[in-house]
Short mmCIF file of C-alpha atoms in Angstrom, two decimals:
data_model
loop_
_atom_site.label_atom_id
_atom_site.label_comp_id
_atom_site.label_asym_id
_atom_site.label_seq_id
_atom_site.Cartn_x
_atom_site.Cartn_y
_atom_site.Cartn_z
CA UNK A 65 0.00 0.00 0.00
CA UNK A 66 1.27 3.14 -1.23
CA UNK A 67 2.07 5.84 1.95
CA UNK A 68 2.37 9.83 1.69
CA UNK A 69 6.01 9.39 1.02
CA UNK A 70 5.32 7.71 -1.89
CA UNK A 71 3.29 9.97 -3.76
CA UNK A 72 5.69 12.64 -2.35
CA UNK A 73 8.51 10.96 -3.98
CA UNK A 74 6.03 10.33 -7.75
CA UNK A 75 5.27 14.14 -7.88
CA UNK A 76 8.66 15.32 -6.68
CA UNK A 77 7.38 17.18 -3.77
CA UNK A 78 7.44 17.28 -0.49
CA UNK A 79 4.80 14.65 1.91
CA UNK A 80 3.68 18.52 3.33
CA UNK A 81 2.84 19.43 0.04
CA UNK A 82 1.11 16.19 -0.62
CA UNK A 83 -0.99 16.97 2.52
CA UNK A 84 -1.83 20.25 1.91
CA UNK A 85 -3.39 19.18 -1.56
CA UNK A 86 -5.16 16.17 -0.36
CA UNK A 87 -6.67 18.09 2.75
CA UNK A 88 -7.79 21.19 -0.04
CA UNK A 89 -5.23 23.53 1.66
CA UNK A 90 -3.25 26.28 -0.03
CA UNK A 91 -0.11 27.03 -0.69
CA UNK A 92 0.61 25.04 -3.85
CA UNK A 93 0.39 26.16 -7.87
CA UNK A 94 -2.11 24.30 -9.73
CA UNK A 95 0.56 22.42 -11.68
CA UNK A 96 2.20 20.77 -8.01
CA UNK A 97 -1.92 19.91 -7.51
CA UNK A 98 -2.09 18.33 -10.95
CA UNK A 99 1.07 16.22 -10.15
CA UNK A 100 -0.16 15.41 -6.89
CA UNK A 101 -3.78 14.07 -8.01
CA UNK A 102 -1.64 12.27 -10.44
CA UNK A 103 0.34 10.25 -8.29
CA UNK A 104 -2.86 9.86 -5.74
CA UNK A 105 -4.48 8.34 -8.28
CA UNK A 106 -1.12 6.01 -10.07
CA UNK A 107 0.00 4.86 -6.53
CA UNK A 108 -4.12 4.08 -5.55
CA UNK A 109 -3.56 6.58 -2.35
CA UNK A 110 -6.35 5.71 -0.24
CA UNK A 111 -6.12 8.65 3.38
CA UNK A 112 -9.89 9.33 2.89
CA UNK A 113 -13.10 10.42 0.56
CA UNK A 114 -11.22 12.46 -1.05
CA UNK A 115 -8.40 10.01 -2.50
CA UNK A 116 -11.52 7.62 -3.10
CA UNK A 117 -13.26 10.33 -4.88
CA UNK A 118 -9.93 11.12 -7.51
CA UNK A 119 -10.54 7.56 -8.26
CA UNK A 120 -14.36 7.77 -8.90
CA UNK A 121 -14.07 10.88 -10.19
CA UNK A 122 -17.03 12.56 -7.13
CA UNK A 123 -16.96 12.48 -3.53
CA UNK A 124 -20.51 12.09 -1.75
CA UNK A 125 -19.91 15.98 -0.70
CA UNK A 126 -21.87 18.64 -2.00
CA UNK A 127 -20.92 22.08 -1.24
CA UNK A 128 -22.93 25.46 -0.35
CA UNK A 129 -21.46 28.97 -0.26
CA UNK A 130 -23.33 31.81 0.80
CA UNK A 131 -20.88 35.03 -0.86
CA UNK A 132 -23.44 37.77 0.64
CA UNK A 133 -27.08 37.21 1.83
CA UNK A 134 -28.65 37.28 5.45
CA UNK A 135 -28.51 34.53 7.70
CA UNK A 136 -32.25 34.51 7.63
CA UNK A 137 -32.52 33.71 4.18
CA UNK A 138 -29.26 31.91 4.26
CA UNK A 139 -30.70 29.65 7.11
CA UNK A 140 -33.94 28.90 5.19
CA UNK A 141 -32.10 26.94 2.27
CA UNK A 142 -29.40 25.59 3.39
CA UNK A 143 -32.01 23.63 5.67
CA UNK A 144 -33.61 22.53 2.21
CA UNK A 145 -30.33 22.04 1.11
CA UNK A 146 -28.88 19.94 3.97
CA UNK A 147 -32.37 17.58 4.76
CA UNK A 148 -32.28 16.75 0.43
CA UNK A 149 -28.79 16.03 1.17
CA UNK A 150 -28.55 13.58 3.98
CA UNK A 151 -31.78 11.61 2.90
CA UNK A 152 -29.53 11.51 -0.87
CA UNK A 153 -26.58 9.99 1.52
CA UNK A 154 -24.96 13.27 0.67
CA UNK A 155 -22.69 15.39 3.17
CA UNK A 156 -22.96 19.23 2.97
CA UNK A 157 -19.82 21.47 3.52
CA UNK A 158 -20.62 25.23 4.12
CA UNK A 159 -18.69 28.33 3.01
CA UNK A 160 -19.58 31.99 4.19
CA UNK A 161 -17.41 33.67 2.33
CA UNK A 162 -19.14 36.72 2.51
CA UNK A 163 -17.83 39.50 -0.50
CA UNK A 164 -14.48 38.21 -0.14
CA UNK A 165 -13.47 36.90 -3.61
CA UNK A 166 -10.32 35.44 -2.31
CA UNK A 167 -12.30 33.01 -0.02
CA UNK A 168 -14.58 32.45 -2.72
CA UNK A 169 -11.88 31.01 -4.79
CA UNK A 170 -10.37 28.91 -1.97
CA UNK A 171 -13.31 27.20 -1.35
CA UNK A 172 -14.04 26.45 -5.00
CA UNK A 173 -10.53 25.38 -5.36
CA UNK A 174 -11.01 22.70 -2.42
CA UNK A 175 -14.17 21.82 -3.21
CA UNK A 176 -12.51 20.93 -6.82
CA UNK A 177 -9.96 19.01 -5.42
CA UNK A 178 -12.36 16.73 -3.29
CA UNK A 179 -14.06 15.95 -6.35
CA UNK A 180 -17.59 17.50 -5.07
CA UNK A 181 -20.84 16.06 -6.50
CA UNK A 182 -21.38 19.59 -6.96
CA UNK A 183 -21.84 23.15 -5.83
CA UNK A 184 -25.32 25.37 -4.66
CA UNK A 185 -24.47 29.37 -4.30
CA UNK A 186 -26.78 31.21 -2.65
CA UNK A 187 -27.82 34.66 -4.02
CA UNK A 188 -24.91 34.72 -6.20
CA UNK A 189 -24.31 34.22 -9.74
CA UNK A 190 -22.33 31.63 -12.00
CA UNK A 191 -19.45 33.60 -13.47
CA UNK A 192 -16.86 32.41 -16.10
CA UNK A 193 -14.27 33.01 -13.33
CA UNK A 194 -16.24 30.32 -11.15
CA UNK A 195 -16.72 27.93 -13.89
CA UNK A 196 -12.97 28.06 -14.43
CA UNK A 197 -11.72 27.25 -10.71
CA UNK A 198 -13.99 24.42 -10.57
CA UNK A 199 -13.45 22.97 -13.95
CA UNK A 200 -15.47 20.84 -15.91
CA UNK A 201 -16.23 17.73 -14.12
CA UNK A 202 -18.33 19.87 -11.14
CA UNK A 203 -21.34 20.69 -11.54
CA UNK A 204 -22.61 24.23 -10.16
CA UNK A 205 -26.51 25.93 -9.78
CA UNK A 206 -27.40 29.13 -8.07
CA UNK A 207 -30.26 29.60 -5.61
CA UNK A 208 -32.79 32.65 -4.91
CA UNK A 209 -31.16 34.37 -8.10
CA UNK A 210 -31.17 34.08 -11.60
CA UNK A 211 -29.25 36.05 -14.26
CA UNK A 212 -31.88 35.44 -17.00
CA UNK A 213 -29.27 33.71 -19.83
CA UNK A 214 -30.14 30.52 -19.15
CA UNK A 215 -27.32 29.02 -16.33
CA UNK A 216 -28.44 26.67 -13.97
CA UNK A 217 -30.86 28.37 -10.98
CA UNK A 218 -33.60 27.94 -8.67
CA UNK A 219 -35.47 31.18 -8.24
CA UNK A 220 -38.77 33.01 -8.26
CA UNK A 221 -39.31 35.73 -11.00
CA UNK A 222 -38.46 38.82 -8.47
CA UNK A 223 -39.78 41.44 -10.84
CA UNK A 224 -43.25 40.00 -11.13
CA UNK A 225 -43.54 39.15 -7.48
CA UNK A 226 -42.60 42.74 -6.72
CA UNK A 227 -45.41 43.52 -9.12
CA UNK A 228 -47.83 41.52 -7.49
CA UNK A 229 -46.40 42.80 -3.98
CA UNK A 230 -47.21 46.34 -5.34
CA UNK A 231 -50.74 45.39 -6.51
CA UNK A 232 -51.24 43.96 -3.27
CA UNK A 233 -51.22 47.21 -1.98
CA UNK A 234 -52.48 48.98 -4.29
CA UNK A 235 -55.66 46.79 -3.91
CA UNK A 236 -55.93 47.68 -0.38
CA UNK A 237 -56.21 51.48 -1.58
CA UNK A 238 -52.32 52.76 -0.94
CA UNK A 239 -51.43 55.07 -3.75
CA UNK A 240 -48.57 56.64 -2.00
CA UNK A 241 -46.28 53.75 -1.85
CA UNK A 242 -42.85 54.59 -1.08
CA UNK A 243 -40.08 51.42 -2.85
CA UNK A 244 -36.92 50.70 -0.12
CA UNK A 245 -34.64 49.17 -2.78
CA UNK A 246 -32.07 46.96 -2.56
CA UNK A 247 -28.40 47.96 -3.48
CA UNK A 248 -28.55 49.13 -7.27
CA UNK A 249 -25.28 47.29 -8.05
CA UNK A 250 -27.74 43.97 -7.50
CA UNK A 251 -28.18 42.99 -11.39
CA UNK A 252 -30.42 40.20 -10.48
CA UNK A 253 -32.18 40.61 -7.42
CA UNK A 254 -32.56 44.67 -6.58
CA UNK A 255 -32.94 46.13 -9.81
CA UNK A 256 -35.62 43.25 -10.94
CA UNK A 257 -38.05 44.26 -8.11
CA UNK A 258 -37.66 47.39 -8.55
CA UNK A 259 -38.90 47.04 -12.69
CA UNK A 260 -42.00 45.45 -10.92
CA UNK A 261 -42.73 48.45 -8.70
CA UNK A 262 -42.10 51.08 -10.78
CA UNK A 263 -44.17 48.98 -13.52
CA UNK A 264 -47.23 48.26 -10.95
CA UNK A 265 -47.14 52.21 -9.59
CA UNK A 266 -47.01 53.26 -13.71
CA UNK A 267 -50.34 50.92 -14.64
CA UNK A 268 -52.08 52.82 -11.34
CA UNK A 269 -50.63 56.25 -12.51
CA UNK A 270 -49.27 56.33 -9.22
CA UNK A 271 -46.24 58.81 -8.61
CA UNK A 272 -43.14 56.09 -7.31
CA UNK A 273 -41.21 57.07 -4.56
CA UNK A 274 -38.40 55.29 -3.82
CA UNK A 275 -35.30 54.78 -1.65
CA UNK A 276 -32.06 53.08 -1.97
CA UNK A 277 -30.76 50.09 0.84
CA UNK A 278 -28.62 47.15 1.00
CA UNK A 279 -30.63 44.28 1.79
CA UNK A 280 -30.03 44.48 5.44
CA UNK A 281 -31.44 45.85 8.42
CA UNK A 282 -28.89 48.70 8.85
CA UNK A 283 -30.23 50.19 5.83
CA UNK A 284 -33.77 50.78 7.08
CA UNK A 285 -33.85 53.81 9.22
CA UNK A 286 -32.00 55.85 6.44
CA UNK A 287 -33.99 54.21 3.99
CA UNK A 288 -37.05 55.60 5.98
CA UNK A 289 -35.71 59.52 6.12
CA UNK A 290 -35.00 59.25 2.37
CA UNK A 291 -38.29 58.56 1.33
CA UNK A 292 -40.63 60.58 3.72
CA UNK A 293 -38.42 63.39 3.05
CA UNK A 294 -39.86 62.62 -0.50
CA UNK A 295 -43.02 62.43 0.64
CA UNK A 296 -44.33 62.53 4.47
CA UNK A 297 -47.98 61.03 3.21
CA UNK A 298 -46.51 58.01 2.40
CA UNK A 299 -49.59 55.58 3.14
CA UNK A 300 -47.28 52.61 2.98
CA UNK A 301 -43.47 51.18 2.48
CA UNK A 302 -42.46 48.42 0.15
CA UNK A 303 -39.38 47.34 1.89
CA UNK A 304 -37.74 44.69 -0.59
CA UNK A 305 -36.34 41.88 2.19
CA UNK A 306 -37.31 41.42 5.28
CA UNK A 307 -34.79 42.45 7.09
CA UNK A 308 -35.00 46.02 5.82
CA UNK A 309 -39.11 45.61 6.46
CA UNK A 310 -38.80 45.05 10.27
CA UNK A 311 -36.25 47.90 10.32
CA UNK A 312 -38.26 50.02 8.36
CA UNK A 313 -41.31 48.98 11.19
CA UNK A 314 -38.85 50.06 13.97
CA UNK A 315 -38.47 53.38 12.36
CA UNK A 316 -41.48 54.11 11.77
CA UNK A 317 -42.46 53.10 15.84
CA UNK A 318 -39.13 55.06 16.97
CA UNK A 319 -41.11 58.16 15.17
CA UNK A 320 -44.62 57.64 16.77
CA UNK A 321 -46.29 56.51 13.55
CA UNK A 322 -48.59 53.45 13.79
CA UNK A 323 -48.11 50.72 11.90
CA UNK A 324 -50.28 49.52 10.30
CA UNK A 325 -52.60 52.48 10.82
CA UNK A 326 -50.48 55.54 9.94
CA UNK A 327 -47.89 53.55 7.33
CA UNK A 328 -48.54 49.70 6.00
CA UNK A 329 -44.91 48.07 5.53
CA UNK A 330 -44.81 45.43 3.33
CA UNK A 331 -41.50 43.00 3.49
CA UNK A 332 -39.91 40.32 0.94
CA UNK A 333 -38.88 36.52 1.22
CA UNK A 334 -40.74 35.32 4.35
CA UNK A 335 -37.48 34.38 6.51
CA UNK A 336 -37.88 33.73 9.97
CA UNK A 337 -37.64 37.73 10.65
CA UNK A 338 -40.69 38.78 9.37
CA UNK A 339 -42.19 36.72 12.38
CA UNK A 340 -40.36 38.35 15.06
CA UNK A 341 -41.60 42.20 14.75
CA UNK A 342 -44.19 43.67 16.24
CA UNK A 343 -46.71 43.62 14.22
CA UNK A 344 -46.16 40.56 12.12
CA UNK A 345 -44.55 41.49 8.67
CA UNK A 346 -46.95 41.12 5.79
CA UNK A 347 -44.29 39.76 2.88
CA UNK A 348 -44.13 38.27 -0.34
CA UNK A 349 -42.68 35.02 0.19
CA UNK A 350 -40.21 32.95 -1.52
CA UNK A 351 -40.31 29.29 -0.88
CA UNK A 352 -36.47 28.83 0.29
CA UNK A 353 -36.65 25.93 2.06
CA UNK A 354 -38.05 24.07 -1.00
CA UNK A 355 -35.72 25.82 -3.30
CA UNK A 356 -32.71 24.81 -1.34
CA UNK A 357 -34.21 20.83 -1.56
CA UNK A 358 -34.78 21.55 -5.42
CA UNK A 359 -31.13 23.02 -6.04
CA UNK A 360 -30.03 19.69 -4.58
CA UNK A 361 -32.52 17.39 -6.88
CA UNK A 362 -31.20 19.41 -10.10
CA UNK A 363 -27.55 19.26 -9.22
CA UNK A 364 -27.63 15.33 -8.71
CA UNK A 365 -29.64 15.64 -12.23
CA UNK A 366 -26.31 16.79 -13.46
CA UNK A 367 -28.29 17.03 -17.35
CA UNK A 368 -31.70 19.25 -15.95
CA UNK A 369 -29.25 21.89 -14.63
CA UNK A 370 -31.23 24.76 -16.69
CA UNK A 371 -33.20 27.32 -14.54
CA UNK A 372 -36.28 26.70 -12.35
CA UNK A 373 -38.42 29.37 -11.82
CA UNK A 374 -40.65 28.90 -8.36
CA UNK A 375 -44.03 29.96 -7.36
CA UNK A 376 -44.15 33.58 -5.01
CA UNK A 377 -46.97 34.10 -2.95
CA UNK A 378 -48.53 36.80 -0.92
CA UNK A 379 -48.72 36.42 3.20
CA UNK A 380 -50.41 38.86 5.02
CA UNK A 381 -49.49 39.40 8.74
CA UNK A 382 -50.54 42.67 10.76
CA UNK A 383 -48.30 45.05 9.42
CA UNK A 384 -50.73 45.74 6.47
CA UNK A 385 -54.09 47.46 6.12
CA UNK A 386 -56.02 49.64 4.24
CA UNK A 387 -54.94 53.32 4.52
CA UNK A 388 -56.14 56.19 6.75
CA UNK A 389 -57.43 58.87 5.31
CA UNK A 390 -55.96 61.17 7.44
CA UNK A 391 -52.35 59.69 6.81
CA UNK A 392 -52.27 62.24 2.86
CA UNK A 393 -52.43 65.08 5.05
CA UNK A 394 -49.91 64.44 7.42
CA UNK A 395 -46.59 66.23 7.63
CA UNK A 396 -43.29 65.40 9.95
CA UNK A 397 -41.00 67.81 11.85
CA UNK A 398 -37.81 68.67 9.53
CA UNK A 399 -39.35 66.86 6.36
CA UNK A 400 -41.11 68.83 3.23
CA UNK A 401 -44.35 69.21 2.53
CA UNK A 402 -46.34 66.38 0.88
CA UNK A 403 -45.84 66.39 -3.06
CA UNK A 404 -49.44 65.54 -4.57
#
């Protein structure tokens, strides 16, 4: 039975080296990897999966990076993820890598090396650049985002559930609905649902008002100044996550106004946080769970990889009603005067 030395000795490096490739560490060029695998796989180097999977050409590990998304939503598939996983006899290994491209790439890189059965990103897309340091043989889909051309995702249509959001309100009788947007750099996600709103308010002949956040709950007391400034009659806030939504309800509280009775807020995605402010956060709801158990039935599919577009659907909680009429005429301290 071959030992480390051995393969040290094939690829002409040192048993360290050897380690650090078989254990997905860095430190190495990608030509000392290719030599390593190499000998691995002459000398039948057996330490663990991972030497089994160079020889089968997949490991029974399937790998999940979250690059920059809440842990709410985060939370909510990789539970889909993980249950479709285990009952699949499939292990899960987790990356939050957050924006940092440089982790990004070192987890790709390992998850290469081990031979993954594949790879589920949440809220980010496929790039060339990601394709590239996993190679060919590992397959790759994206969850709660899709960039339209076709790559492999699981994801609602954001731009007509942000329509149907906005109708939602507009049914109640809001016609001053103020947008909290996501970050504008967000291709795929922010700028979609923000087409639907501004589409929705334009079929009402509604004036949009609208604000710009970042997805997260930091973002929502600014994101509340910005758009009563715009308009203090604001009748009710379409805050496009949930996290921004319950910040956007603290705001409004931390100013004296009522919710639902002097402002409606209306959140996005249905994570976990919607249920935990006071009131309830009404929100359109993407099924996560279901599209984290989905990404892991299309990835094992390795030829239905194309994209998968989910079912939204409306949930109504206490922070919505129809408006009061006295909410048009109202005016704040240090804002400007209501724009008809």
């Amino acid at each position: 039975m071959a030992t480390i030395r051995d393969v040290a000795k094939h690829a002409g490096v040192s048993p360290a080296t050897v380690s650090r490739v078989v254990n997905g560490l860095v430190g190495y060029s990608e030509e000392t990897r290719e030599r390593v695998e190499e000998a691995v796989r002459k000398l039948s180097y057996e330490t663990d999966s991972l030497a089994r999977g160079l020889k089968t050409r997949q490991t029974s590990v399937i790998g999940l990076l979250a690059p920059m998304v809440s842990d709410a939503l985060a939370s909510q598939v990789m539970q889909g993820v993980e249950e479709e996983a285990q009952e699949r006899g499939y292990a899960v290994m987790l990356g939050r890598t957050g924006a940092k491209s440089a982790y990004i790439a070192g987890y790709l890189r390992t998850l290469r090396t081990y031979r993954a059965a594949g790879v589920i990103l949440i809220s980010a897309v496929i790039t060339p650049e990601t394709r590239q340091l996993l190679g060919p043989n590992v397959p790759i889909i994206s969850v709660a985002i899709s960039d339209k051309s076709g790559s492999p995702s699981v994801a609602i249509d954001d731009e007509q559930a942000a329509y149907d959001a906005t109708r939602h309100l507009l049914r109640l009788g809001h016609r001053r609905i103020g947008l909290l947007a996501g970050d504008p750099a967000s291709v795929y996600v922010a700028q979609p649902r923000q087409r639907g709103y501004l589409r929705a308010m334009a079929e009402a002949t509604c004036t949009p008002v609208t604000g710009t956040g970042t997805f997260f709950y930091e973002s929502g007391a600014p994101g509340v100044d910005d758009l009563l400034r715009q308009d203090p009659g604001l009748t009710a806030i379409f805050a496009v996550s949930d996290e921004m939504g319950a910040a956007v309800v603290n705001e409004l509280q931390r100013r004296g106004l009522r919710v639902p009775e002097d402002v409606s807020v209306l959140g996005f995605d249905n994570t976990s946080t919607s249920r935990h402010v006071n009131p309830p956060l009404s929100t359109m709801a993407q099924p996560l769970e279901e599209m984290g158990r989905m990404a892991v039935k299309k990835l094992l599919r390795s030829r239905d990889l194309g994209p998968k577009i989910m079912p939204h659907r409306m949930i109504e909680r206490g922070s919505t009603a129809p408006p009061n009429p006295s909410t048009a005429d109202r005016t704040l301290p240090g804002t400007l005067e209501p724009v008809g």
